Short mmCIF file of C-alpha atoms in Angstrom, two decimals:
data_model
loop_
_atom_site.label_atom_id
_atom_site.label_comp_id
_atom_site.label_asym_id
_atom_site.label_seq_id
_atom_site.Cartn_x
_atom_site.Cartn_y
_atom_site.Cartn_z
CA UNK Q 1 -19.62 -16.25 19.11
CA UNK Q 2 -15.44 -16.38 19.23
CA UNK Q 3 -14.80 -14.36 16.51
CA UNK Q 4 -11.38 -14.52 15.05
CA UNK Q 5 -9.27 -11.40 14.20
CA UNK Q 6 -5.99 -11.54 12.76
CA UNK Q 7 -3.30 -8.74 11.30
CA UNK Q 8 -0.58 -9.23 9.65
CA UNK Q 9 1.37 -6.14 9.78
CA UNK Q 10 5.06 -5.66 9.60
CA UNK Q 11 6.44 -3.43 12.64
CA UNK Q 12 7.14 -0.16 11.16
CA UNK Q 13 4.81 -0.15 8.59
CA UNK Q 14 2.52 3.14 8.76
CA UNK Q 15 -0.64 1.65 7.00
CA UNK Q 16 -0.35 -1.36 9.32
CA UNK Q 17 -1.00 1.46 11.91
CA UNK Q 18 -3.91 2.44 11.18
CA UNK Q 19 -5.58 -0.65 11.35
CA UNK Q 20 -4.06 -1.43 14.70
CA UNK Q 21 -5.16 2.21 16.14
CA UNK Q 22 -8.98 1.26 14.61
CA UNK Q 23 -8.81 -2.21 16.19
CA UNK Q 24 -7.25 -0.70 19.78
CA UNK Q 25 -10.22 2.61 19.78
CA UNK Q 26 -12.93 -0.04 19.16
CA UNK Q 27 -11.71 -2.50 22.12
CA UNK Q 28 -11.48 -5.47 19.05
CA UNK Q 29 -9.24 -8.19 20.46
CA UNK Q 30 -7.24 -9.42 17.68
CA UNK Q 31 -3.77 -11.45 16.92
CA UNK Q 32 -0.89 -9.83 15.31
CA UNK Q 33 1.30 -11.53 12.99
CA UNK Q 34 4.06 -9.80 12.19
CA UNK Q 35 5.96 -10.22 9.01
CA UNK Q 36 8.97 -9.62 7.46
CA UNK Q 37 9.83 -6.05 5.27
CA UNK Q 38 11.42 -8.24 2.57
CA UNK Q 39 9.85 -12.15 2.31
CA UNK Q 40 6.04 -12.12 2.92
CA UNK Q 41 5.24 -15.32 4.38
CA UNK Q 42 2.97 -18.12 2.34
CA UNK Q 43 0.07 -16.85 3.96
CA UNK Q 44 0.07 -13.51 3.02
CA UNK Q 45 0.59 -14.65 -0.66
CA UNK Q 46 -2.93 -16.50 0.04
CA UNK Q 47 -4.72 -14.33 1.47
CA UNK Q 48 -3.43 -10.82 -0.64
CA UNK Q 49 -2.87 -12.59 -3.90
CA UNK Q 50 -3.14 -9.50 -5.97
CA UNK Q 51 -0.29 -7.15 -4.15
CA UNK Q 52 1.33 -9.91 -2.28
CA UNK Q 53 1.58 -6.90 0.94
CA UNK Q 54 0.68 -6.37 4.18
CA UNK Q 55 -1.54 -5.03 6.27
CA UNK Q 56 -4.07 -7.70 5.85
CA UNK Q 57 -7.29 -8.19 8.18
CA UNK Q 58 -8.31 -11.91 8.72
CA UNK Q 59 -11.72 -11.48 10.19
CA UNK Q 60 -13.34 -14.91 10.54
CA UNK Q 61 -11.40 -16.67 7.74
CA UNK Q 62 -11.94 -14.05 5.36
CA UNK Q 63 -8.84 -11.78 4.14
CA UNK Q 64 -9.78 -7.71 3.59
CA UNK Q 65 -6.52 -5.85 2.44
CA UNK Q 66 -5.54 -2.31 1.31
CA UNK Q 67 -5.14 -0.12 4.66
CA UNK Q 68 -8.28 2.05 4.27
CA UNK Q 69 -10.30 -0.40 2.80
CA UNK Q 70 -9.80 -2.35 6.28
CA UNK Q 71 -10.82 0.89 8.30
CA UNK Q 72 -14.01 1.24 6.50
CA UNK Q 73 -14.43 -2.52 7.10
CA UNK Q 74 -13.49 -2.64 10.31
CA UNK Q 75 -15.87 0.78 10.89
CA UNK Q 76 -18.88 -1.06 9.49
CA UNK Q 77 -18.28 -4.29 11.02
CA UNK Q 78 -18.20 -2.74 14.92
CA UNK Q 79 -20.54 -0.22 15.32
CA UNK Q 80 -18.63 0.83 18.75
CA UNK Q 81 -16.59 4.20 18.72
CA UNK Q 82 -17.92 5.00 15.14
CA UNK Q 83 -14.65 6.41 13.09
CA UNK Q 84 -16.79 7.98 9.88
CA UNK Q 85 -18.59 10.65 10.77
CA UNK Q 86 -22.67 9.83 10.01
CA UNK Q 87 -23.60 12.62 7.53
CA UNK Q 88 -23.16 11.83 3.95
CA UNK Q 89 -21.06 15.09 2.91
CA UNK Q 90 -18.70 14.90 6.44
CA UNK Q 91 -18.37 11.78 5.58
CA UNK Q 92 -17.30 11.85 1.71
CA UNK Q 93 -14.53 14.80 2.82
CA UNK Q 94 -13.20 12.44 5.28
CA UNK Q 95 -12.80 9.97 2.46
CA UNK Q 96 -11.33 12.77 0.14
CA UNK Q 97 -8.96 13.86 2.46
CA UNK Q 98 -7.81 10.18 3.42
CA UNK Q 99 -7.21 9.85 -0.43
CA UNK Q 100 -5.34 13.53 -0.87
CA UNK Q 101 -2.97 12.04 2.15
CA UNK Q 102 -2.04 9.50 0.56
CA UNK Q 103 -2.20 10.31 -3.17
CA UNK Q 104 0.04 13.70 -2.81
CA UNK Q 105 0.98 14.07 1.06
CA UNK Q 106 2.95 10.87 1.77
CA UNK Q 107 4.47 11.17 -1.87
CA UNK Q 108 5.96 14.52 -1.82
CA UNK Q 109 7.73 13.77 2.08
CA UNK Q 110 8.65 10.38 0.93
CA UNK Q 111 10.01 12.10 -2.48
CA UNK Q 112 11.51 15.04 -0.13
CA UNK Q 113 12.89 12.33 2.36
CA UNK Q 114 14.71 10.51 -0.29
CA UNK Q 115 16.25 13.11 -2.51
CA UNK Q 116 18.37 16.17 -1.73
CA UNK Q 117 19.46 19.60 -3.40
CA UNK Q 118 17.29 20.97 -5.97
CA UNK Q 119 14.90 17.93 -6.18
CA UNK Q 120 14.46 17.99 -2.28
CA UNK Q 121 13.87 21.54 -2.11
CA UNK Q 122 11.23 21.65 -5.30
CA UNK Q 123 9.91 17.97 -3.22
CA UNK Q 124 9.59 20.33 -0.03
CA UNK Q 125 7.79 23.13 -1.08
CA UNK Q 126 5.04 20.92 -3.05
CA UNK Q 127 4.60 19.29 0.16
CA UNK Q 128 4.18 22.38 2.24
CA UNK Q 129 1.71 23.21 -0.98
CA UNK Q 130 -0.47 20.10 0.17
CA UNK Q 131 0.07 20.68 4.25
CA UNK Q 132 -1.20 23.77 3.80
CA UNK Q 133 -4.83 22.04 2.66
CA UNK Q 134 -4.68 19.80 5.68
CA UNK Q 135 -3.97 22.85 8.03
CA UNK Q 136 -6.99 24.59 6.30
CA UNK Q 137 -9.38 21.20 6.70
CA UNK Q 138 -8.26 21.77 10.62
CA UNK Q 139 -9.50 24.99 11.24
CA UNK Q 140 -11.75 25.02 14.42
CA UNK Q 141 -10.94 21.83 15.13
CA UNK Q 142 -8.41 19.60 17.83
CA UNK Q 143 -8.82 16.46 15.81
CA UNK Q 144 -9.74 15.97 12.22
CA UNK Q 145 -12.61 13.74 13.12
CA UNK Q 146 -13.82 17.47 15.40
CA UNK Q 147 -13.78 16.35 19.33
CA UNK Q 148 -12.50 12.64 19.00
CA UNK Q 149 -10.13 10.53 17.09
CA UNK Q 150 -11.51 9.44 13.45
CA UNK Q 151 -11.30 8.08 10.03
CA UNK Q 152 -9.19 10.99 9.00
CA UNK Q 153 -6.92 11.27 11.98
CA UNK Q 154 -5.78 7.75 11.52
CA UNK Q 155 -5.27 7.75 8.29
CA UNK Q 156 -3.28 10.93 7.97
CA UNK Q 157 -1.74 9.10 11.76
CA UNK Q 158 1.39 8.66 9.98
CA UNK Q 159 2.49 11.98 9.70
CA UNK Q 160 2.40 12.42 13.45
CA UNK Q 161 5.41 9.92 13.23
CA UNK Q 162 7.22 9.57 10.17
CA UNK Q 163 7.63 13.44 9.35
CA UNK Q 164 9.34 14.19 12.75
CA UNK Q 165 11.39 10.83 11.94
CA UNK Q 166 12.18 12.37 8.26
CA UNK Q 167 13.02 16.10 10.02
CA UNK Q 168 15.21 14.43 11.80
CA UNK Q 169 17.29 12.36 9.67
CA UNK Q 170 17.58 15.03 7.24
CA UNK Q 171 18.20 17.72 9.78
CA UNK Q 172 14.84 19.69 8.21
CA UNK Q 173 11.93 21.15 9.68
CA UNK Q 174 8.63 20.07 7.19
CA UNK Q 175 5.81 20.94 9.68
CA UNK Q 176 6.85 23.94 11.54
CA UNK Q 177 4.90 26.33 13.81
CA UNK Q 178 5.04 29.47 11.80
CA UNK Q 179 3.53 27.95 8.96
CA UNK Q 180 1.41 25.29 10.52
CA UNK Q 181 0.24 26.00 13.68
CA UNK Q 182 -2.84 23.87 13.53
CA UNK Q 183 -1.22 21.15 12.18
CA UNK Q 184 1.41 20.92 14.87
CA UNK Q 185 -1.42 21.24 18.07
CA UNK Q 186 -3.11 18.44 16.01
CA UNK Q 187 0.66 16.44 15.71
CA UNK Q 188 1.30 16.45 19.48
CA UNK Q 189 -2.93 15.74 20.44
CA UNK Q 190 -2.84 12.95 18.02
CA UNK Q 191 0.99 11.85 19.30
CA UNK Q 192 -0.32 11.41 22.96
CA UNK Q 193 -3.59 10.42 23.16
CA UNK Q 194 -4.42 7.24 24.62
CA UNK Q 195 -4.31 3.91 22.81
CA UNK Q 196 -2.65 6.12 19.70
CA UNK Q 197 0.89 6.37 21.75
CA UNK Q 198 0.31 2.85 23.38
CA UNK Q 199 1.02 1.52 19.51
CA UNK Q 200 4.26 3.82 18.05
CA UNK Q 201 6.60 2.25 16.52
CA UNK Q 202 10.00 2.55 18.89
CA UNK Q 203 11.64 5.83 17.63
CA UNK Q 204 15.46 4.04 18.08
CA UNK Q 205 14.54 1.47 15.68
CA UNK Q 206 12.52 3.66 13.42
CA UNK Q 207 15.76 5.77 12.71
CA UNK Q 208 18.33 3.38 11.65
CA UNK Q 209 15.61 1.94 8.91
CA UNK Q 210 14.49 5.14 7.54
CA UNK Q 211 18.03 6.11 7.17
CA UNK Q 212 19.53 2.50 6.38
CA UNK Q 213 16.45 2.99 3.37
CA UNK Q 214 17.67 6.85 2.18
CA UNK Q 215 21.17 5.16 2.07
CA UNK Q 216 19.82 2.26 -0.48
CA UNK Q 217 18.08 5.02 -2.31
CA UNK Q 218 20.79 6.61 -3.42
CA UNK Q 219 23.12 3.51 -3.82
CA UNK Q 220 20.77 2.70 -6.45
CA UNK Q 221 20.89 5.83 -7.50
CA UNK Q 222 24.51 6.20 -8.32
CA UNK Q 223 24.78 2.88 -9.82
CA UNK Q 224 22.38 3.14 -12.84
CA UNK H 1 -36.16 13.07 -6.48
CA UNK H 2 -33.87 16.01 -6.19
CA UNK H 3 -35.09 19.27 -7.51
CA UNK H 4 -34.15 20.40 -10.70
CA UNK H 5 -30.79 22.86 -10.11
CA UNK H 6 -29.84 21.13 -6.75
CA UNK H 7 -27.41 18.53 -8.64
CA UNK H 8 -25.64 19.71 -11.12
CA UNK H 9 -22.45 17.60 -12.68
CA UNK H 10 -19.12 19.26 -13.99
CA UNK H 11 -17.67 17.07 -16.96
CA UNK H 12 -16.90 15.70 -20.24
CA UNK H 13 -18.40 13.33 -22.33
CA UNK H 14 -15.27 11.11 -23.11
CA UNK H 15 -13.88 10.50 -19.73
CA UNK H 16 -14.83 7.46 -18.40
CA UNK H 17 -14.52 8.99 -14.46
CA UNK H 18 -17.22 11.37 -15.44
CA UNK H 19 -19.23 8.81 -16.80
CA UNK H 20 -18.94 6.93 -13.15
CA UNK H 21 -21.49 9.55 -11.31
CA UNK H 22 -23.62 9.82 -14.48
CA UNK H 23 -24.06 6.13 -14.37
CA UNK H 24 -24.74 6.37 -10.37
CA UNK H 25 -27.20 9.25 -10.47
CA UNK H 26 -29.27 7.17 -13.44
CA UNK H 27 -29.32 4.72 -10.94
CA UNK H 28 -30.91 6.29 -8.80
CA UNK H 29 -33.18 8.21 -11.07
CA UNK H 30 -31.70 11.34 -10.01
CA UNK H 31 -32.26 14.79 -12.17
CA UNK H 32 -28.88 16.37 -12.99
CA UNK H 33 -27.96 19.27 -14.73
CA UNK H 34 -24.70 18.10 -16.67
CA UNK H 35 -22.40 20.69 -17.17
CA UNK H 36 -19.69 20.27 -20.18
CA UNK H 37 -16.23 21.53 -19.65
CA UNK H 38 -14.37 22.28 -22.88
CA UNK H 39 -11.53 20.24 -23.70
CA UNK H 40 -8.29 21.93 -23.11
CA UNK H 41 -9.68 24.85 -20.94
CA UNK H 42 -11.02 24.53 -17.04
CA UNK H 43 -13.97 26.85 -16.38
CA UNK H 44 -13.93 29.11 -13.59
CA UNK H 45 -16.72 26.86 -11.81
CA UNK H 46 -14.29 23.75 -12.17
CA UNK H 47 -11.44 25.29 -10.84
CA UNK H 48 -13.26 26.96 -7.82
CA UNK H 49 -15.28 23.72 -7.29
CA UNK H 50 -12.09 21.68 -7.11
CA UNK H 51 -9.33 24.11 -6.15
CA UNK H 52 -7.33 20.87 -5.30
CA UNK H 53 -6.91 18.65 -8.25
CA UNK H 54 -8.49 20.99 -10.87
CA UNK H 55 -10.39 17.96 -12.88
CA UNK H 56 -13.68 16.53 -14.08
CA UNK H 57 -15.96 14.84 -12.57
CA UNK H 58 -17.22 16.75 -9.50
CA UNK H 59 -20.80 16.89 -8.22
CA UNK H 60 -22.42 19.56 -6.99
CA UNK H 61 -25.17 19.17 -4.53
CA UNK H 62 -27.00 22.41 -3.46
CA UNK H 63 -23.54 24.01 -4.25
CA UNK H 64 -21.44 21.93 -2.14
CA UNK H 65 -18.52 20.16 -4.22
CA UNK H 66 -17.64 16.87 -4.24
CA UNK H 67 -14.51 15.38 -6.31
CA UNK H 68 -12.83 12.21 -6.98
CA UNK H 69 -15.19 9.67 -9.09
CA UNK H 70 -15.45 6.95 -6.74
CA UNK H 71 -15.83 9.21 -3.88
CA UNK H 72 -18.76 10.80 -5.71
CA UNK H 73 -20.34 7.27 -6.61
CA UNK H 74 -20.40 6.75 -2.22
CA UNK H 75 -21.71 10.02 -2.13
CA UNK H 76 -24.79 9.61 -4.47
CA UNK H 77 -25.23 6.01 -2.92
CA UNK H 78 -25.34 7.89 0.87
CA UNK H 79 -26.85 10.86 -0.14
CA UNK H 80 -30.42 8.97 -1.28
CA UNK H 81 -30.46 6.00 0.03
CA UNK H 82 -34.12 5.33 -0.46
CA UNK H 83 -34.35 6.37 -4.25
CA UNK H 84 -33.53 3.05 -6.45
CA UNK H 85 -30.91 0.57 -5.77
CA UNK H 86 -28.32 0.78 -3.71
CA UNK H 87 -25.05 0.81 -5.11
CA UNK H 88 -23.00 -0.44 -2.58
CA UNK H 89 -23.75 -3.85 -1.29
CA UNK H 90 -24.58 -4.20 2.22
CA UNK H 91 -22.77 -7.03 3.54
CA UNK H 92 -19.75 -5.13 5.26
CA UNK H 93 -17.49 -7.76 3.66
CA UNK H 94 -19.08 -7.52 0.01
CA UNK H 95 -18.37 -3.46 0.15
CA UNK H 96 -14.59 -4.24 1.17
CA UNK H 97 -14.36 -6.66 -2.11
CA UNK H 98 -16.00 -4.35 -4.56
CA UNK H 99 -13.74 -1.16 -3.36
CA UNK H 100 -11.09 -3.34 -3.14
CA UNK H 101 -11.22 -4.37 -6.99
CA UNK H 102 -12.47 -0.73 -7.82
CA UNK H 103 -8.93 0.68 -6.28
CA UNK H 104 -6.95 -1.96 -8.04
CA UNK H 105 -8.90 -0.72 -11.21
CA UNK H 106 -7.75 3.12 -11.20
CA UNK H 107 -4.09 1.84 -9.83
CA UNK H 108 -3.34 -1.05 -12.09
CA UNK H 109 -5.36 -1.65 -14.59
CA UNK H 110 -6.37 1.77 -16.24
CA UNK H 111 -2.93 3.00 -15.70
CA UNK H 112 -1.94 -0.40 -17.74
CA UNK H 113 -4.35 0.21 -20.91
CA UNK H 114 -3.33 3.47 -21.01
CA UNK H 115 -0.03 2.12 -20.93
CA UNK H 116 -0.68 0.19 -24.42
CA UNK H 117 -1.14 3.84 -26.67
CA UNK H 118 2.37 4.74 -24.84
CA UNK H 119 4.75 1.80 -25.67
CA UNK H 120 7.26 2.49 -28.01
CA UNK H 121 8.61 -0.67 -29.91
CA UNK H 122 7.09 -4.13 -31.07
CA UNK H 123 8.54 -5.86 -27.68
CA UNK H 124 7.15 -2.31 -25.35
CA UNK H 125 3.93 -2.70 -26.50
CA UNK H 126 3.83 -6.87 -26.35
CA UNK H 127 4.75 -6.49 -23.05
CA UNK H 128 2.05 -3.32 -21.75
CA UNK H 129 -0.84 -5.55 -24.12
CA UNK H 130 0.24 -8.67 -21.96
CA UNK H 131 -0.51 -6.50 -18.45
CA UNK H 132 -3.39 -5.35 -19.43
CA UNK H 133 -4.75 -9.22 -20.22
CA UNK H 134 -3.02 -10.74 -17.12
CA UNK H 135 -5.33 -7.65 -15.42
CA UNK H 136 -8.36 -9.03 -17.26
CA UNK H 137 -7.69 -12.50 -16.15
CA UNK H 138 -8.00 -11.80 -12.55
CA UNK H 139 -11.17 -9.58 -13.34
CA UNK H 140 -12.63 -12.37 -14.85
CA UNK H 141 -11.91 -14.23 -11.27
CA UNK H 142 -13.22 -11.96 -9.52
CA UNK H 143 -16.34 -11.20 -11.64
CA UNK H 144 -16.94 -15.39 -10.95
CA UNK H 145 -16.59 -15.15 -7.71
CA UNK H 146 -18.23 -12.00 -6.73
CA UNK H 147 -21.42 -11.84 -9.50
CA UNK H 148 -22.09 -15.67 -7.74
CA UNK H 149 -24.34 -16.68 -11.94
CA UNK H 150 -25.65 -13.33 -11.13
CA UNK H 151 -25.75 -10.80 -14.34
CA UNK H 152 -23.34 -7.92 -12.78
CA UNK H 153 -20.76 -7.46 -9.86
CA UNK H 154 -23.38 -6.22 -7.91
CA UNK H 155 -25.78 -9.03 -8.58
CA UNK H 156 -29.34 -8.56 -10.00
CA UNK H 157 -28.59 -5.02 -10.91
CA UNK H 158 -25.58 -2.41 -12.03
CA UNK H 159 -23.32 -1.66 -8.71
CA UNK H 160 -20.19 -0.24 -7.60
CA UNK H 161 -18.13 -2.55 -9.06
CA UNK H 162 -19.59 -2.78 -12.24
CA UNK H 163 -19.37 1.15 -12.38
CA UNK H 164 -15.82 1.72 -11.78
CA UNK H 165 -15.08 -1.37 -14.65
CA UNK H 166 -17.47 -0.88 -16.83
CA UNK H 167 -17.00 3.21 -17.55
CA UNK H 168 -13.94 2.07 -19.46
CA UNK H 169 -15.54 0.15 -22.04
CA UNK H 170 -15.71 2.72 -24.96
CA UNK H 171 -11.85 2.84 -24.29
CA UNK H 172 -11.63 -1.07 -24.13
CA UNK H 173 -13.32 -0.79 -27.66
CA UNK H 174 -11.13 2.39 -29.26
CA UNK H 175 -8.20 0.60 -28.05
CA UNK H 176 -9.44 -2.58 -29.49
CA UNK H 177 -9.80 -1.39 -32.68
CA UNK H 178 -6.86 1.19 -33.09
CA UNK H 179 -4.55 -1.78 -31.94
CA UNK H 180 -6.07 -4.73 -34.04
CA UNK H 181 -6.86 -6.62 -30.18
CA UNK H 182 -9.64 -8.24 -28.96
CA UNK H 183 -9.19 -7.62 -25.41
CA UNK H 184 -12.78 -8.77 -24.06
CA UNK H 185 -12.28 -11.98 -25.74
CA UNK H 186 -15.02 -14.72 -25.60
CA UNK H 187 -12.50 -17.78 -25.68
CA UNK H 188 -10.48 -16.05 -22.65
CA UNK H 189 -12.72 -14.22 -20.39
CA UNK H 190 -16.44 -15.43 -21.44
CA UNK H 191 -17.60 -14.18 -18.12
CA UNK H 192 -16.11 -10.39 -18.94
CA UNK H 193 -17.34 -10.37 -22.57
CA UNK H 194 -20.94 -10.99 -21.84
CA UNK H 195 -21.17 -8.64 -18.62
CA UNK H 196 -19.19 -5.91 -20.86
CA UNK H 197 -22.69 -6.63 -23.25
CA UNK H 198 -25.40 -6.30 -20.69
CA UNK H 199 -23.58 -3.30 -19.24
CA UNK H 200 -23.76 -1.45 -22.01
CA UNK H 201 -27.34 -2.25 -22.89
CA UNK H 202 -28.46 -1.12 -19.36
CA UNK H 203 -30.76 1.60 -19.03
CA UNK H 204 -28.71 3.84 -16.72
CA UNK H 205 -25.31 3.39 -19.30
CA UNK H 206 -27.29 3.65 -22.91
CA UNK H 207 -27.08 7.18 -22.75
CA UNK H 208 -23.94 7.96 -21.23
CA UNK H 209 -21.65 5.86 -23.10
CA UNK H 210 -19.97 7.27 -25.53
CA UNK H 211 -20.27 5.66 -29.26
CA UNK H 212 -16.68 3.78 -30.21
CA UNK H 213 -16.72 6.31 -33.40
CA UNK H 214 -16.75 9.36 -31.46
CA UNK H 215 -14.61 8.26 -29.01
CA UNK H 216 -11.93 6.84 -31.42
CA UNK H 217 -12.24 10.46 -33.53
CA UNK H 218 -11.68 12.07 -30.06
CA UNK H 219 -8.37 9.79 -29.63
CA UNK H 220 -7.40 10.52 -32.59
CA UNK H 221 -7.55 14.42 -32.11
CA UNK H 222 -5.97 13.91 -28.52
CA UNK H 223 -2.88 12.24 -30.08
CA UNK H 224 -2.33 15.20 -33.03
CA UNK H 225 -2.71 17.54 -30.72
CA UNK H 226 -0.83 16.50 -27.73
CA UNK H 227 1.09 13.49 -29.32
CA UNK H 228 -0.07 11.41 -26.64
CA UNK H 229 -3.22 9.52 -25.00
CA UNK H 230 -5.83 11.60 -23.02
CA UNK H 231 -4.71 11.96 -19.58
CA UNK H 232 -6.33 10.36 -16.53
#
């Protein structure tokens, strides 16, 4: 049977990446569609009428949204290069720590990307707070998922990209060795293992947005 | 069955995320040994149990911790998957629905009710009751499409779906009546209203749902105390 896979992602978008790194490990062949940051095209309305936001899985027809939703999806739907681990407990940490990465990880960066003097600095050290957990979950271990790539490396992916993006537009060092010396094997495995740094994001485009974005931040800022 | 002492369940009676697992380990027909935190003070088991985010519910099964409500219900639905129904449904597709409405749940719509006891202002709280129906609405849709003339979300019997909605009833109902609303309205979402009914009457939710008395004497409380709604 053809079966028909479809993303629509836009190109920097870090959630978008995780579905494309599930899709590559697993050999799926798929379309992507990409969209644009600001006007999400008809279809997308259709098939994601509750957000209105990408990524969004088309799998025979049939939309799936919300990033880690799609992994899970994706992870049940091709049983080839499993991402959860099998055991019940492994498994619900995995989940937990997905959740944790997203819930308090991203937010304090993204909070400690966009502000600066005091509110960076308190941002910053509630984020080192939180990377301290993750370095903890790593011990013993090269990847999250133990000897391969899984659920929890991808969805935690992003930081492999965006932080060193961040650290560099706001001349900052977040994950550094002293402090995190698991986390920062784990950044450069994860970085350069294959199919993973087949899909990055080009770093000269990456830049200009993620400042271009700190810059509207602030405009806004000022203004109200 | 597991053994009496290797489940135990940290929480509180009012919170509707504590009532999630409770619901799930019914289910399941699952012996528990509940655990009630005091309001206003974390025991020493919560806070070493969940060194992360420091709240209720977490499971503990032979003294391994798990947190975050839904995460628990997955747990409980993985951990015995031969004792009673399962809770998740099987289809790969039909799982992605169901945790996709139970995320937008906990993101949007609690976060919206809660956000009715908040508004300040005639127009403020207009305006948060109006979000929290528009929510309803779309629950309603989805409860057509997914529950297919069946009685719940997860068809013949109480699953995922139905948990992570229907904890938040005995709220539904204290806000109902502390606001003068009918929120689970027959004329607007029939399909809601009569699930909301044989949720409540289920076997595995009788005894874990609060009554609307206790819980609205509990809000009350919350709100002279701390001059604002329980948190999440």
């Amino acid at each position: 049977m053809v079966e028909e896979v479809k993303l629509f992602r836009t190109w920097s978008s870090p959630y978008a990446l995780r579905v494309v790194w599930a899709l590559q490990l697993k050999g799926i062949q798929y379309e992507s569609v990409l969209e644009d940051v600001s006007e999400k095209s008809d279809l997308v309305r259709r098939y994601n009428p509750v957000y209105k936001k990408v990524p969004v899985l088309l799998h025979n027809g049939r939309p799936i949204s919300e990033s880690l939703i799609i992994l899970e999806y994706i992870d049940e739907t091709w049983k080839q290069h499993p991402l959860l681990p099998r055991d019940p407990y492994a498994r619900t940490m995995a989940r937990f720590w997905a959740k944790f990465g997203d819930d308090k990880v991203m937010q304090s960066i993204w909070t400690a990307f966009l502000s600066e003097g005091k509110e960076q600095e308190a941002a910053l050290a509630e984020a080192s707070e939180h990377l301290q957990k993750l370095e903890e979950v790593l011990r013993g271990k090269k990847f999250f998922g133990g000897d391969n790539i899984g659920y929890l490396d991808i969805a935690l992916g992003w930081l492999a990209n965006l932080i060193r993006v961040f650290e560099e537009i706001c001349s900052l060092k977040v994950v550094d060795y002293e402090r995190f010396p698991l986390l920062c094997a784990w950044l450069k495995e994860f970085s350069y293992a294959p199919v993973i740094k087949d899909c990055w994001p080009p770093h000269d485009k990456l830049i200009p947005k993620f400042i271009a974005l700190r810059q509207l931040h602030h405009a806004k800022l000022s203004s109200t | 069955m597991a053994k009496g002492g290797e489940v135990k369940l940290i929480g509180g009676w009012p919170s509707p995320f504590v009532m999630r697992p409770r619901i799930a380990l019914n289910l399941k027909g699952l012996e528990y040994e509940f655990l009630e935190e005091k309001f206003g003070a974390k025991s020493e088991l919560l806070l070493r149990s969940n060194p992360v985010h420091k709240k209720i519910p977490v499971l503990l099964h032979a003294d391994r911790p798990v947190c975050e409500s839904l995460v628990i219900v997955q747990y409980i639905d993985e951990a015995w998957p031969s004792s009673g129904p399962s809770i998740l449904p099987s289809d790969p597709y039909d799982r992605a629905t169901a945790r996709f409405w139970a995320a937008y749940i906990d993101e949007k719509w609690f976060p919206s009710m809660s956000g009715i006891a908040r508004a300040q202002g005639e127009e403020a709280k207009k305006a948060a009751i109006d979000l929290v129906v528009e929510g309803l609405s779309l629950l309603e849709d989805a409860f057509g499409k997914i529950s297919k003339g069946k009685p719940f979300f997860g068809g013949d019997t109480i699953g995922f779906l139905d948990i992570a909605l229907g904890c938040f009833l005995g709220w539904v109902r204290v806000t109902e009546r502390t606001q003068g609303l009918k929120l689970l309205d027959q004329a607007k979402v029939p399909g809601l209203a009569k699930w909301a009914e044989r949720f409540c009457a289920d076997s595995a939710v009788k005894g874990v749902m609060p009554e609307t008395e206790k819980l609205a004497e509990f809000a009350k409380l919350i709100m002279a105390k701390f001059g604002a709604p329980p948190p999440q």
